[in-house]
Tab-separated table of N, CA and C in Angstrom:
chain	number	residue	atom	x	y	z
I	285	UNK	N	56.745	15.250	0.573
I	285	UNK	CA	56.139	15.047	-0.712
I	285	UNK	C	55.692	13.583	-0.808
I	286	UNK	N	55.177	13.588	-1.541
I	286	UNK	CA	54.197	11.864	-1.979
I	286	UNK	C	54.512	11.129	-3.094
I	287	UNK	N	54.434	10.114	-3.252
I	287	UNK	CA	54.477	9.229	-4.056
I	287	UNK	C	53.086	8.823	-4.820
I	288	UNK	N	53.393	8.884	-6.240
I	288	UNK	CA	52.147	8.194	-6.988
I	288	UNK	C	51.955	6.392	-6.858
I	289	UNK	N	51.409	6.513	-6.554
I	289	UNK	CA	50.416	4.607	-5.748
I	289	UNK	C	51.013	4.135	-7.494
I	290	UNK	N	50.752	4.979	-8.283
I	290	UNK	CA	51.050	4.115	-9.874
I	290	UNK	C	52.220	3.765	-10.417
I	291	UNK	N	52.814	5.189	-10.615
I	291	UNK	CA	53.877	5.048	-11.150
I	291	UNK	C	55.449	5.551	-10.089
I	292	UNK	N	55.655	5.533	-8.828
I	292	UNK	CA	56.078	5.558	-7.709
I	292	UNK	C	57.018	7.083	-7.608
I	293	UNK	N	56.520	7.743	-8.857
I	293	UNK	CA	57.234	9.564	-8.750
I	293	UNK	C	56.642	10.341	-8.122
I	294	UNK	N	57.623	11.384	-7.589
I	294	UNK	CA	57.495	12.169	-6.664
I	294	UNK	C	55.924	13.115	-6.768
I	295	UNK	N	54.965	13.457	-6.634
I	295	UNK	CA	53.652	14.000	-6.715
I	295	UNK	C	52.948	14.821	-5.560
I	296	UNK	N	52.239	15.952	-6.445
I	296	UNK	CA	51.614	16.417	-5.319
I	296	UNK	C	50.150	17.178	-6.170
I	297	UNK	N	49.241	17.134	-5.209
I	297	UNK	CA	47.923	17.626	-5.530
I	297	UNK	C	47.183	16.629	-5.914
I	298	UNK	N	46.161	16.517	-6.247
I	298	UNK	CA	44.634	15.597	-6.468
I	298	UNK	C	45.405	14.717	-7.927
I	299	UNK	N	46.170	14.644	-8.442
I	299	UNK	CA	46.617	14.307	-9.779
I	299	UNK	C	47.882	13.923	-10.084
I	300	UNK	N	48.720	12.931	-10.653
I	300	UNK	CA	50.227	12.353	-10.531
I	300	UNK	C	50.538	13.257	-12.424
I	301	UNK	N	51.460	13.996	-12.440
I	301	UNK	CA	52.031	14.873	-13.134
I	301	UNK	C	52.403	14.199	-14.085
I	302	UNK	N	52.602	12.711	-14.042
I	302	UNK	CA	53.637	12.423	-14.679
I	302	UNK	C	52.215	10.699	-15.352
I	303	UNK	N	51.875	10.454	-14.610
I	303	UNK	CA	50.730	9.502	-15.597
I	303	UNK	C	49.621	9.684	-15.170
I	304	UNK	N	49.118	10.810	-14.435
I	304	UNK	CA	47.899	10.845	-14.638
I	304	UNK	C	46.768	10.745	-13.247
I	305	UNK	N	47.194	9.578	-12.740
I	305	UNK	CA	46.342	8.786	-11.494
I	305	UNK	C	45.911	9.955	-10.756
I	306	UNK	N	45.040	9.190	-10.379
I	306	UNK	CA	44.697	9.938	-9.046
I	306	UNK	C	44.910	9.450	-7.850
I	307	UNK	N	45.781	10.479	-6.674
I	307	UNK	CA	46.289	10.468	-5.217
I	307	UNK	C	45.327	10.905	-4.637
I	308	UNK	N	43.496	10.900	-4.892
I	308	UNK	CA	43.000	10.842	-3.873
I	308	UNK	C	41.741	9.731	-3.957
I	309	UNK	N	42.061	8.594	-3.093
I	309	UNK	CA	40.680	7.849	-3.570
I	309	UNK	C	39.686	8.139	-3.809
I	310	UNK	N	39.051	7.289	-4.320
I	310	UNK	CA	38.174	7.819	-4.727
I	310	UNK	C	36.767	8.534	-5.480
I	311	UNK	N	38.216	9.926	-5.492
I	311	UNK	CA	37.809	10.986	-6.083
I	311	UNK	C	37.175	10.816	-7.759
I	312	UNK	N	38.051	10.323	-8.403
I	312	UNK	CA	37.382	10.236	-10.010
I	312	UNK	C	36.578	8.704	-9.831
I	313	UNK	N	35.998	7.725	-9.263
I	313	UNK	CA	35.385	7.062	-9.009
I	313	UNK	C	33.902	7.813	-9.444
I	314	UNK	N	33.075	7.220	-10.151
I	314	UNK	CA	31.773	7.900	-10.313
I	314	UNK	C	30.561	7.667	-9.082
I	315	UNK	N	29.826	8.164	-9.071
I	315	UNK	CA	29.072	8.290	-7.664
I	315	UNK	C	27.969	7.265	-7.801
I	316	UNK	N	27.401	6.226	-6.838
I	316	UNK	CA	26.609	5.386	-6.739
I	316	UNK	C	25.215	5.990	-7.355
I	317	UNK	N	24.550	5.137	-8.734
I	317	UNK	CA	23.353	5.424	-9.386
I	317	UNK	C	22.529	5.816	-8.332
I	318	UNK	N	21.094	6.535	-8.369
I	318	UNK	CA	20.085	6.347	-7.252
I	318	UNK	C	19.272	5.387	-7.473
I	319	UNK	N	19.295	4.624	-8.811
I	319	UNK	CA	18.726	3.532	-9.440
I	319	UNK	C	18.934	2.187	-8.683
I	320	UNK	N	20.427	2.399	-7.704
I	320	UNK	CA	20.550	1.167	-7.119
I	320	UNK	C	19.878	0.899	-5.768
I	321	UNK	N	19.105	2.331	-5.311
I	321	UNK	CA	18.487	2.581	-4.352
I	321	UNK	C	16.773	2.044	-4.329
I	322	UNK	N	16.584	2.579	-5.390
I	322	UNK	CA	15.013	2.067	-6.078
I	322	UNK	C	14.414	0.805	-5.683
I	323	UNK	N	13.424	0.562	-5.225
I	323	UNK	CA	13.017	-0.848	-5.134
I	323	UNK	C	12.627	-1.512	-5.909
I	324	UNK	N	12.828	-2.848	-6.226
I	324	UNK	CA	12.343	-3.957	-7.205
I	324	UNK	C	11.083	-4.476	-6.917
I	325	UNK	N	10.272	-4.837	-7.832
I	325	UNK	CA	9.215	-5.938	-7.971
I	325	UNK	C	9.503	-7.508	-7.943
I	326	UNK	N	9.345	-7.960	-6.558
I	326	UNK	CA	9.712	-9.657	-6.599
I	326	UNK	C	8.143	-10.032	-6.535
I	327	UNK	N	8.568	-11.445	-6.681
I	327	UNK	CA	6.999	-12.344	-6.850
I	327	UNK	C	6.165	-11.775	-5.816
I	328	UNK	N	6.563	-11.609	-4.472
I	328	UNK	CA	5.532	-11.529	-3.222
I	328	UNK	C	5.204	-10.043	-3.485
I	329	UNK	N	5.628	-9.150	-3.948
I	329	UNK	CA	4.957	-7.839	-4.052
I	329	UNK	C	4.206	-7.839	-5.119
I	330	UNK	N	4.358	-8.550	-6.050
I	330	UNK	CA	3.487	-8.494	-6.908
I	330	UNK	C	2.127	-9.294	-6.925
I	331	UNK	N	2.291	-10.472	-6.401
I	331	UNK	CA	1.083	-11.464	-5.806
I	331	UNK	C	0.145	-10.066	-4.946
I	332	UNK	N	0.955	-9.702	-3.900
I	332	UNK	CA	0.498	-8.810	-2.584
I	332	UNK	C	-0.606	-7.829	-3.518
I	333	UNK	N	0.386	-6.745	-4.266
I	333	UNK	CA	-0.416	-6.041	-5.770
I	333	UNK	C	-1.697	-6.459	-6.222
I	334	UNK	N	-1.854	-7.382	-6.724
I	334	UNK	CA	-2.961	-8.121	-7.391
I	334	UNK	C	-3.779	-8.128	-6.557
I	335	UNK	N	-3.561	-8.745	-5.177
I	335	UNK	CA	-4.480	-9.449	-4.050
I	335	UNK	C	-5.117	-8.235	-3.509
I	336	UNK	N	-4.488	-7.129	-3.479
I	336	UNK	CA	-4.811	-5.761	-3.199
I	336	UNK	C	-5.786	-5.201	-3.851
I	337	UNK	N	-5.133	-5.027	-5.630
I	337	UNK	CA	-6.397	-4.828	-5.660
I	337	UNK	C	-7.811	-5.008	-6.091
I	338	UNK	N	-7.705	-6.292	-6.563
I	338	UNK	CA	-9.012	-7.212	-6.376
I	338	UNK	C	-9.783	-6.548	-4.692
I	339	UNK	N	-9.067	-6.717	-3.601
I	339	UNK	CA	-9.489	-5.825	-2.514
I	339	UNK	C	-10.162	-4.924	-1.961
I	340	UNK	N	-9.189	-4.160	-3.009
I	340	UNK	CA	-9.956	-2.464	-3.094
I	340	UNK	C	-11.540	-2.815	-3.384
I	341	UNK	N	-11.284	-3.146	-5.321
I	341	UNK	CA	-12.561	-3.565	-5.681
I	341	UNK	C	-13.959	-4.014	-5.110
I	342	UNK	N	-13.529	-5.328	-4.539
I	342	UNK	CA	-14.613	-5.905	-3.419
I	342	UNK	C	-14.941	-4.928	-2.504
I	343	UNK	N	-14.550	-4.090	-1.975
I	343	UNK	CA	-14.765	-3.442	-0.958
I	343	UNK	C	-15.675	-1.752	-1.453
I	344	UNK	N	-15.343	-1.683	-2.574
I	344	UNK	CA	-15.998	-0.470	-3.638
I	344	UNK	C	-17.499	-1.421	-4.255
I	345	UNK	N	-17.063	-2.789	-4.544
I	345	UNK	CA	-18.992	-3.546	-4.173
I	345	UNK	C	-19.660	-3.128	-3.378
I	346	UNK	N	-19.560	-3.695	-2.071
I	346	UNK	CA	-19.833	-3.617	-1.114
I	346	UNK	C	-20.486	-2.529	-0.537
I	347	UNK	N	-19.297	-0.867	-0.940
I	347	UNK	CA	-20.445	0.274	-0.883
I	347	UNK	C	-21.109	0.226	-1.587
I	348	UNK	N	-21.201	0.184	-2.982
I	348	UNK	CA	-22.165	0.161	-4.148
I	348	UNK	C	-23.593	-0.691	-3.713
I	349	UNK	N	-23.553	-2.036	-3.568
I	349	UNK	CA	-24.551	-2.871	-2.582
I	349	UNK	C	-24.644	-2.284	-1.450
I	350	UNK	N	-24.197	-1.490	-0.602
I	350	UNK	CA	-24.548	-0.770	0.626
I	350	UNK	C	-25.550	0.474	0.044
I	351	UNK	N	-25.072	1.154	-0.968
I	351	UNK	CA	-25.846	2.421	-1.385
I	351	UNK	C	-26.954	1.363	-2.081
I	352	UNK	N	-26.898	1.017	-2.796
I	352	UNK	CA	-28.241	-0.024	-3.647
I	352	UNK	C	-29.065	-0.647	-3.023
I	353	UNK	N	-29.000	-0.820	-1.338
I	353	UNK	CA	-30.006	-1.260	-0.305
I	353	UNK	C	-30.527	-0.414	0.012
I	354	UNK	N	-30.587	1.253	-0.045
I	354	UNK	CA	-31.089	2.131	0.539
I	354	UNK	C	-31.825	2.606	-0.502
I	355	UNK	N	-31.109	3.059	-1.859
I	355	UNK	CA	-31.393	4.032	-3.104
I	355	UNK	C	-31.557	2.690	-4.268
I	356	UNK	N	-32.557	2.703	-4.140
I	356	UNK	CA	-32.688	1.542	-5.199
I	356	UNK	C	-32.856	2.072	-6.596
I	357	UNK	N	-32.376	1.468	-7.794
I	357	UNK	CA	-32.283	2.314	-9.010
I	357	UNK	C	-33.639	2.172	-9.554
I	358	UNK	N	-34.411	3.485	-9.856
I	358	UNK	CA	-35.386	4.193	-10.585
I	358	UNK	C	-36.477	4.099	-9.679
I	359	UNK	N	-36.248	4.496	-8.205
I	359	UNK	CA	-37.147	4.422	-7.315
I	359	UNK	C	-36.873	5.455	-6.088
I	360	UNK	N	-38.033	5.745	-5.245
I	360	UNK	CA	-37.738	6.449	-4.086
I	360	UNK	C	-36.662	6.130	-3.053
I	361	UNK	N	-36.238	6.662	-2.138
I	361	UNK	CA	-35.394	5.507	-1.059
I	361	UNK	C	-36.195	4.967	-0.385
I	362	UNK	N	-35.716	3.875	0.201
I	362	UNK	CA	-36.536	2.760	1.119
I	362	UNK	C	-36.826	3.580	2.148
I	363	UNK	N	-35.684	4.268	2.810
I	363	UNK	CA	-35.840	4.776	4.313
I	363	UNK	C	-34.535	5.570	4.064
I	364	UNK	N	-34.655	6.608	5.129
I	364	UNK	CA	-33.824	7.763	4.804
I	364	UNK	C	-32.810	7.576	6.164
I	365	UNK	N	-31.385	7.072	5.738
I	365	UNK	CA	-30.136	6.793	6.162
I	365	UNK	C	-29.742	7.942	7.349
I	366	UNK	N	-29.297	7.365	8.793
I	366	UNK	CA	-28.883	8.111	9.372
I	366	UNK	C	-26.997	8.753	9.227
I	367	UNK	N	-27.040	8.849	9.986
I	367	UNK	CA	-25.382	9.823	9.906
I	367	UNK	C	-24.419	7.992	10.427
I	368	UNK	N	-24.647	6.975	10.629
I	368	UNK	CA	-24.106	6.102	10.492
I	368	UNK	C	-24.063	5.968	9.466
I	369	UNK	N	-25.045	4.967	8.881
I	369	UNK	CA	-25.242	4.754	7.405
I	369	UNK	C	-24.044	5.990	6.107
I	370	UNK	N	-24.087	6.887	7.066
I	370	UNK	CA	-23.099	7.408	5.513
I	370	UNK	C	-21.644	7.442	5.955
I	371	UNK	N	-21.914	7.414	7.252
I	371	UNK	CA	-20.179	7.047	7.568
I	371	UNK	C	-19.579	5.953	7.099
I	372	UNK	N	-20.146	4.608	7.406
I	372	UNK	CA	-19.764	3.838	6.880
I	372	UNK	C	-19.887	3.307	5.188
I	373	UNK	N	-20.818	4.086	4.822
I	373	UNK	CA	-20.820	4.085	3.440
I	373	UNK	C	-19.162	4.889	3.124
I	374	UNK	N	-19.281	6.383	3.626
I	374	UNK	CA	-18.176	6.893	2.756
I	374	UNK	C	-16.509	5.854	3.627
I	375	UNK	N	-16.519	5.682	4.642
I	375	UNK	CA	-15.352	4.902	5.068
I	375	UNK	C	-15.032	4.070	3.832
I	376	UNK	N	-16.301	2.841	3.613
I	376	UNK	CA	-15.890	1.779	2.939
I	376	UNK	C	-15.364	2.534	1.598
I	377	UNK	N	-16.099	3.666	0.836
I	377	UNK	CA	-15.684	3.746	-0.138
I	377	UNK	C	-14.055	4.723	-0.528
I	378	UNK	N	-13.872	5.177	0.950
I	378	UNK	CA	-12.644	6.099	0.932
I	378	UNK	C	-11.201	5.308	0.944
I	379	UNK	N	-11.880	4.359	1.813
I	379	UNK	CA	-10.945	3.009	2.172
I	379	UNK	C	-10.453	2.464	0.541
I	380	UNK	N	-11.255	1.763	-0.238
I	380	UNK	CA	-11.802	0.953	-1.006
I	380	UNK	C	-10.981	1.384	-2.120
I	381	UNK	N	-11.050	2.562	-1.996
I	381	UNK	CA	-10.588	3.451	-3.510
I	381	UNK	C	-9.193	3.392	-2.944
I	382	UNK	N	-9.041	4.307	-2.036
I	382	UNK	CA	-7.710	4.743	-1.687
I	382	UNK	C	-6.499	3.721	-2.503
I	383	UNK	N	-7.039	2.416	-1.706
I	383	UNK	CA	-6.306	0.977	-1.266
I	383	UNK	C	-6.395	0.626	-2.915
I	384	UNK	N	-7.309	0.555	-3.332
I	384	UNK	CA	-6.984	0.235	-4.800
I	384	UNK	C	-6.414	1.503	-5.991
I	385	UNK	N	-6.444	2.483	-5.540
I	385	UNK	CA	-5.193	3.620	-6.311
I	385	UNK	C	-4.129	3.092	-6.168
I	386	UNK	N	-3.408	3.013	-4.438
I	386	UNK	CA	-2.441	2.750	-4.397
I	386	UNK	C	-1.781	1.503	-5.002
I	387	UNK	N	-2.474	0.312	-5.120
I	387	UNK	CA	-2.055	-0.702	-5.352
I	387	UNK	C	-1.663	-0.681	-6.974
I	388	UNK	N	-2.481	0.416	-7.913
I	388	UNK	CA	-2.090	0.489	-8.988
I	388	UNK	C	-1.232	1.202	-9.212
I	389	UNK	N	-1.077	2.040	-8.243
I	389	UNK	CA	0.291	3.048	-8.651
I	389	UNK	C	1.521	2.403	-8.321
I	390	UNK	N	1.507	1.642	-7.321
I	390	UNK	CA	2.702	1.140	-6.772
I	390	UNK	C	3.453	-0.082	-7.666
I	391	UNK	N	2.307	-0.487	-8.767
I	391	UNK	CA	2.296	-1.568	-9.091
I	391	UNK	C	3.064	-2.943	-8.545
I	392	UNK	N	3.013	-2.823	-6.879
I	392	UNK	CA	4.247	-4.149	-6.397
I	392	UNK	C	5.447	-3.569	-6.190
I	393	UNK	N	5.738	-2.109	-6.355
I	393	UNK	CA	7.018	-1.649	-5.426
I	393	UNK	C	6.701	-1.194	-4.379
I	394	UNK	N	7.254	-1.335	-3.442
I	394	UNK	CA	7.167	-0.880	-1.878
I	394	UNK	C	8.964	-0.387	-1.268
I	395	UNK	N	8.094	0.857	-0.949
I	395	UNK	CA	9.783	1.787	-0.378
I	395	UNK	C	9.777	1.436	1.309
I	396	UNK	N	8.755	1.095	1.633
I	396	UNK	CA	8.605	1.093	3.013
I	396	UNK	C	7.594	0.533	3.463
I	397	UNK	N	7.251	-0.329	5.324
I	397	UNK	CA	6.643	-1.232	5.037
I	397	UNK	C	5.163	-0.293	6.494
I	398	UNK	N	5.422	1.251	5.857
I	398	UNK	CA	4.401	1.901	6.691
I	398	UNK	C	3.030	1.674	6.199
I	399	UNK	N	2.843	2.117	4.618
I	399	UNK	CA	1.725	1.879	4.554
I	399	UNK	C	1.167	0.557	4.620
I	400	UNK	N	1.660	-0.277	3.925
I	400	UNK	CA	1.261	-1.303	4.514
I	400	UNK	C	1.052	-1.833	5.750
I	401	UNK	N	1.350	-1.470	6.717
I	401	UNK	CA	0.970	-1.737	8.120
I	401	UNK	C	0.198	-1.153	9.135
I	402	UNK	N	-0.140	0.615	8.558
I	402	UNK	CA	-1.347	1.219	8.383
I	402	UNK	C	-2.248	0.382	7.401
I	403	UNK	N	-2.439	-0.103	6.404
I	403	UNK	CA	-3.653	-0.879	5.905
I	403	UNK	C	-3.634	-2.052	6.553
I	404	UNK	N	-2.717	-2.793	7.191
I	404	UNK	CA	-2.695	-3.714	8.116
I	404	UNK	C	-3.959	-3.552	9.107
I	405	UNK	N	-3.816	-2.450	9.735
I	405	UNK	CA	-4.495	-2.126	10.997
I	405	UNK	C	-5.739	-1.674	10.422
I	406	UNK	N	-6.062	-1.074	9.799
I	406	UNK	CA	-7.464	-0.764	8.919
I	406	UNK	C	-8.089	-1.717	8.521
I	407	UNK	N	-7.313	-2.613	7.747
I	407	UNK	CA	-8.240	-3.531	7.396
I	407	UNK	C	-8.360	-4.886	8.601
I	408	UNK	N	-7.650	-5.223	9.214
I	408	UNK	CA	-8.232	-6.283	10.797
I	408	UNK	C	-9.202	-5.799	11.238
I	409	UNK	N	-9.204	-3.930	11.377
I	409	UNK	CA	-10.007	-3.233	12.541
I	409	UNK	C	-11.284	-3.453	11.830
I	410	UNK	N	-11.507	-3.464	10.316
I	410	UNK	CA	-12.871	-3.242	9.501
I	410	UNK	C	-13.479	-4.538	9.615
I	411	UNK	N	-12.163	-5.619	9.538
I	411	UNK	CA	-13.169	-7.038	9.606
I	411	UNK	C	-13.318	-7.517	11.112
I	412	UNK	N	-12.580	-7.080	11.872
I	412	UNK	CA	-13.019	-7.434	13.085
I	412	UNK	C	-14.379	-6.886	13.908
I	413	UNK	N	-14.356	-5.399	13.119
I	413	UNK	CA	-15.744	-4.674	13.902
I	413	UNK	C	-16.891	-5.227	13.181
I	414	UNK	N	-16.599	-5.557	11.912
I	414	UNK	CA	-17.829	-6.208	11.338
I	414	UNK	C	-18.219	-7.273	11.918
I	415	UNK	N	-17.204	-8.378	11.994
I	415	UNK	CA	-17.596	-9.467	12.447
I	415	UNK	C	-18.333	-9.345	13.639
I	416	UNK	N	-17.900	-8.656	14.678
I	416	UNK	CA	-18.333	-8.625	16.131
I	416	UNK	C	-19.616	-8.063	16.042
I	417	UNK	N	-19.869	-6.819	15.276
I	417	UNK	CA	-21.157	-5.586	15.166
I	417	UNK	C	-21.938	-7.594	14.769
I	418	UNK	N	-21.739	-8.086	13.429
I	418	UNK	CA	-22.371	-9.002	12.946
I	418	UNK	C	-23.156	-10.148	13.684
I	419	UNK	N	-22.219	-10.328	15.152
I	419	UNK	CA	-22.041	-11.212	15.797
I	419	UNK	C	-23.473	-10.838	16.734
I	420	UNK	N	-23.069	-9.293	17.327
I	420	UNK	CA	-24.093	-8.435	18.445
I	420	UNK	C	-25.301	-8.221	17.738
I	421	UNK	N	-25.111	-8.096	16.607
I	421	UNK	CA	-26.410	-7.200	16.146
I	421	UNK	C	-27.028	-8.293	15.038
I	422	UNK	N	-26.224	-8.588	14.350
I	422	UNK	CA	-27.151	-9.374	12.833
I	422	UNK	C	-26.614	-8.713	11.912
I	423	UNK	N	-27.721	-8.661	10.863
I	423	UNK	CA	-27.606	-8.050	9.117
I	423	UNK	C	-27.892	-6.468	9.723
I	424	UNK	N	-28.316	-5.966	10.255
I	424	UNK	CA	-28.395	-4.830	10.856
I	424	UNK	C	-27.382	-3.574	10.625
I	425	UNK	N	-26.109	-4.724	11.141
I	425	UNK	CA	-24.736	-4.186	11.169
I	425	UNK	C	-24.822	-3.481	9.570
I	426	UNK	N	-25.271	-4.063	8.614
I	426	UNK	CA	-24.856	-3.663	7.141
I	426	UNK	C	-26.305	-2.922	6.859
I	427	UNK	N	-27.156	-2.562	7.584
I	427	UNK	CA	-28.535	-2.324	6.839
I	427	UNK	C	-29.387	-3.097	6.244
I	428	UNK	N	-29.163	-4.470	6.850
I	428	UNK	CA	-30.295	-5.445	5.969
I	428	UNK	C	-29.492	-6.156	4.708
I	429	UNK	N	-28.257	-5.842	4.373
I	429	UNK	CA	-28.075	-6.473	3.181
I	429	UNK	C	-27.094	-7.753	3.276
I	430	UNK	N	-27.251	-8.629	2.937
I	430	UNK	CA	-26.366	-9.868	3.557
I	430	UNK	C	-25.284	-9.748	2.399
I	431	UNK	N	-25.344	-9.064	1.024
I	431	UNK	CA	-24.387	-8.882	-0.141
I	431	UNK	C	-23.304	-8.114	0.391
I	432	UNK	N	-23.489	-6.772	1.179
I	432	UNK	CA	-22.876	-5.985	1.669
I	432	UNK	C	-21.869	-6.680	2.521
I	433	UNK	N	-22.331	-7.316	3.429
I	433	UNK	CA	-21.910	-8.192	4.277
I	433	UNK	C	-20.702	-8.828	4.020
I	434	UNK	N	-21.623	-9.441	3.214
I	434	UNK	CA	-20.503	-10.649	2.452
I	434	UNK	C	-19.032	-10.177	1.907
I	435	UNK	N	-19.534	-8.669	0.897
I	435	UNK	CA	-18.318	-8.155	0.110
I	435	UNK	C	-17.714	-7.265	0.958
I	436	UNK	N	-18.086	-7.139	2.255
I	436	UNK	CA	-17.182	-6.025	3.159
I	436	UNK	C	-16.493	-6.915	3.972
I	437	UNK	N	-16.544	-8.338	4.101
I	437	UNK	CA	-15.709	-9.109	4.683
I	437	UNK	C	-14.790	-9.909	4.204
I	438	UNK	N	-14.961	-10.288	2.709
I	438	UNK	CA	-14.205	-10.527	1.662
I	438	UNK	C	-13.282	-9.228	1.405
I	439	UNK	N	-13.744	-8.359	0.916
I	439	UNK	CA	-12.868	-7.057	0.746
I	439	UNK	C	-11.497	-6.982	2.256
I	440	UNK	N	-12.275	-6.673	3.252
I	440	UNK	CA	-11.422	-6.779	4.167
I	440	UNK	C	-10.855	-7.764	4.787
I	441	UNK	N	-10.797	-8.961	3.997
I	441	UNK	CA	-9.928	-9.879	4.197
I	441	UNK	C	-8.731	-10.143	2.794
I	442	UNK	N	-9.332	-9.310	1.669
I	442	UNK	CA	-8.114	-9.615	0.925
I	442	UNK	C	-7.351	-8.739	1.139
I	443	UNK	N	-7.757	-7.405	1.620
I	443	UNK	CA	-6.690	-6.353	1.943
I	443	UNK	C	-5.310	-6.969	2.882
I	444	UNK	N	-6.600	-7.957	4.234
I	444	UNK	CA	-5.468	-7.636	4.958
I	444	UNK	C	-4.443	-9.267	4.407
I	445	UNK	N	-4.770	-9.747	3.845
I	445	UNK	CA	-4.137	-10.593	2.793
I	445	UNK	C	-2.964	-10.454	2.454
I	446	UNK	N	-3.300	-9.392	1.521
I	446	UNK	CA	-2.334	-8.701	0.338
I	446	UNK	C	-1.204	-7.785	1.916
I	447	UNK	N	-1.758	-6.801	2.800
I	447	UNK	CA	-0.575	-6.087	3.371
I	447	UNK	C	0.373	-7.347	4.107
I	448	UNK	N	-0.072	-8.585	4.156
I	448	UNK	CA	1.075	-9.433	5.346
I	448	UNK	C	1.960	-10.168	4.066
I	449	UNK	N	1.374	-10.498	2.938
I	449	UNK	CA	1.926	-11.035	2.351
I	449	UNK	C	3.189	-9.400	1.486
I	450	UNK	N	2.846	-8.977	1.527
I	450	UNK	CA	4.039	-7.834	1.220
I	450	UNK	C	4.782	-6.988	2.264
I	451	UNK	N	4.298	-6.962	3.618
I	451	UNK	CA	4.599	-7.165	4.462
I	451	UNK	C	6.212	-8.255	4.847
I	452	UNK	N	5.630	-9.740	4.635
I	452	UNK	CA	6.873	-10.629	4.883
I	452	UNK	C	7.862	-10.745	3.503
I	453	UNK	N	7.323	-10.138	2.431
I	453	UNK	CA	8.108	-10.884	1.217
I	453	UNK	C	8.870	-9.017	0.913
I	454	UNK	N	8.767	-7.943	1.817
I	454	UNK	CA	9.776	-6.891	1.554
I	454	UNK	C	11.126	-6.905	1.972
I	455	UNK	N	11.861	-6.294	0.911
I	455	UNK	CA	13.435	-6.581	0.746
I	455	UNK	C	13.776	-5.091	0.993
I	456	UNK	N	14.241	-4.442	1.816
I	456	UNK	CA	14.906	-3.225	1.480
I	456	UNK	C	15.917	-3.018	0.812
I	457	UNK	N	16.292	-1.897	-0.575
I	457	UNK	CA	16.959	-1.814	-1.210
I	457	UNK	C	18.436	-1.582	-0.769
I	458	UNK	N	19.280	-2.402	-1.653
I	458	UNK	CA	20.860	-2.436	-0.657
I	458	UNK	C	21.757	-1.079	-1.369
C-alpha cells in the first residue's frame, strides 16, 4: 500500500481518502493552452509584413504597366501578345497577388519558415531572370516598357527583402 506525498496515510487509487491529493502526478494538473503554441508578432515579422506587402503591390503595377503597354485604355492593341507575353503577365500577377494576400492574412505571424523560403526562391529567381533577360536582351525583356521594368525589379526586390528579413527575425513557438 502507499502513502499520501501530503498527508503521509495509508492510500490507494488516483485520490488520498483522507485529504484529498492526488497520488498520481500530474493527473489534476490542467493541460498546456494551445495558445502557448501560437506564434507571436515581433518587430521583424512585422517590418517583414509591411515590406511584403508594399511588394506584392509593386509587382501587381508592374503587370498593370505590363498590360497598359500592350492594351492601351480606349484604344486598339498596339500588337497582339504572344504566349510569352501572357505568361509573364499572368506569373507577375499570380505571384503579386498571392504574396500580397498572404502578407495580409498573416499579418506578421509566421508558423513556419517554408513559405517564406519558397518566396525566397521565387522572388531571387524573378529578379535574377530579369536582370540577366535585361542584361541579354534590353527593354525587350518587358515589351518595351522601362515602367514595367522598373516595378518588376523593385517588386522583386522587396519581396525578397521582406522573406530574409522574416526569415532571420523567426522565433519558433516554445
Amino acid at each position: 500500500m502507499t502513502r499520501c506525498p501530503n498527508c503521509n496515510k495509508p492510500a490507494k487509487g488516483r485520490i488520498c481518502g483522507y485529504c484529498g491529493a492526488s497520488l498520481v502526478e500530474g493527473y489534476f494538473h490542467p493541460a498546456t493552452k494551445a495558445t502557448d503554441q501560437y506564434p507571436t508578432v515581433n518587430p521583424g515579422s512585422l517590418a517583414a509584413a509591411v515590406v511584403g506587402i508594399f511588394g506584392g503591390l509593386v509587382l501587381l503595377v508592374a503587370a498593370a504597366f505590363q498590360a497598359i503597354s500592350v492594351y492601351p485604355p480606349g484604344s486598339s492593341p498596339i500588337y497582339f501578345p504572344d504566349l510569352s507575353w501572357w505568361i509573364q503577365l499572368l506569373a507577375t500577377v499570380f505571384c503579386g497577388a498571392l504574396f500580397f494576400v498572404q502578407q495580409i492574412v498573416l499579418h506578421g505571424l509566421r508558423f513556419s519558415m517554408l513559405f517564406d523560403g519558397i518566396w525566397l526562391y521565387l522572388s531571387v529567381f524573378g529578379l535574377g531572370f530579369a536582370l540577366f533577360a535585361s542584361y541579354q536582351i534590353g527593354l525587350e525583356t518587358f515589351f518595351g516598357s522601362f515602367l514595367t521594368s522598373v516595378f518588376f525589379l523593385t517588386g522583386c526586390t522587396l519581396c525578397m527583402i521582406s522573406c530574409m528579413i522574416s526569415i532571420i527575425s523567426y522565433r519558433k513557438p516554445e
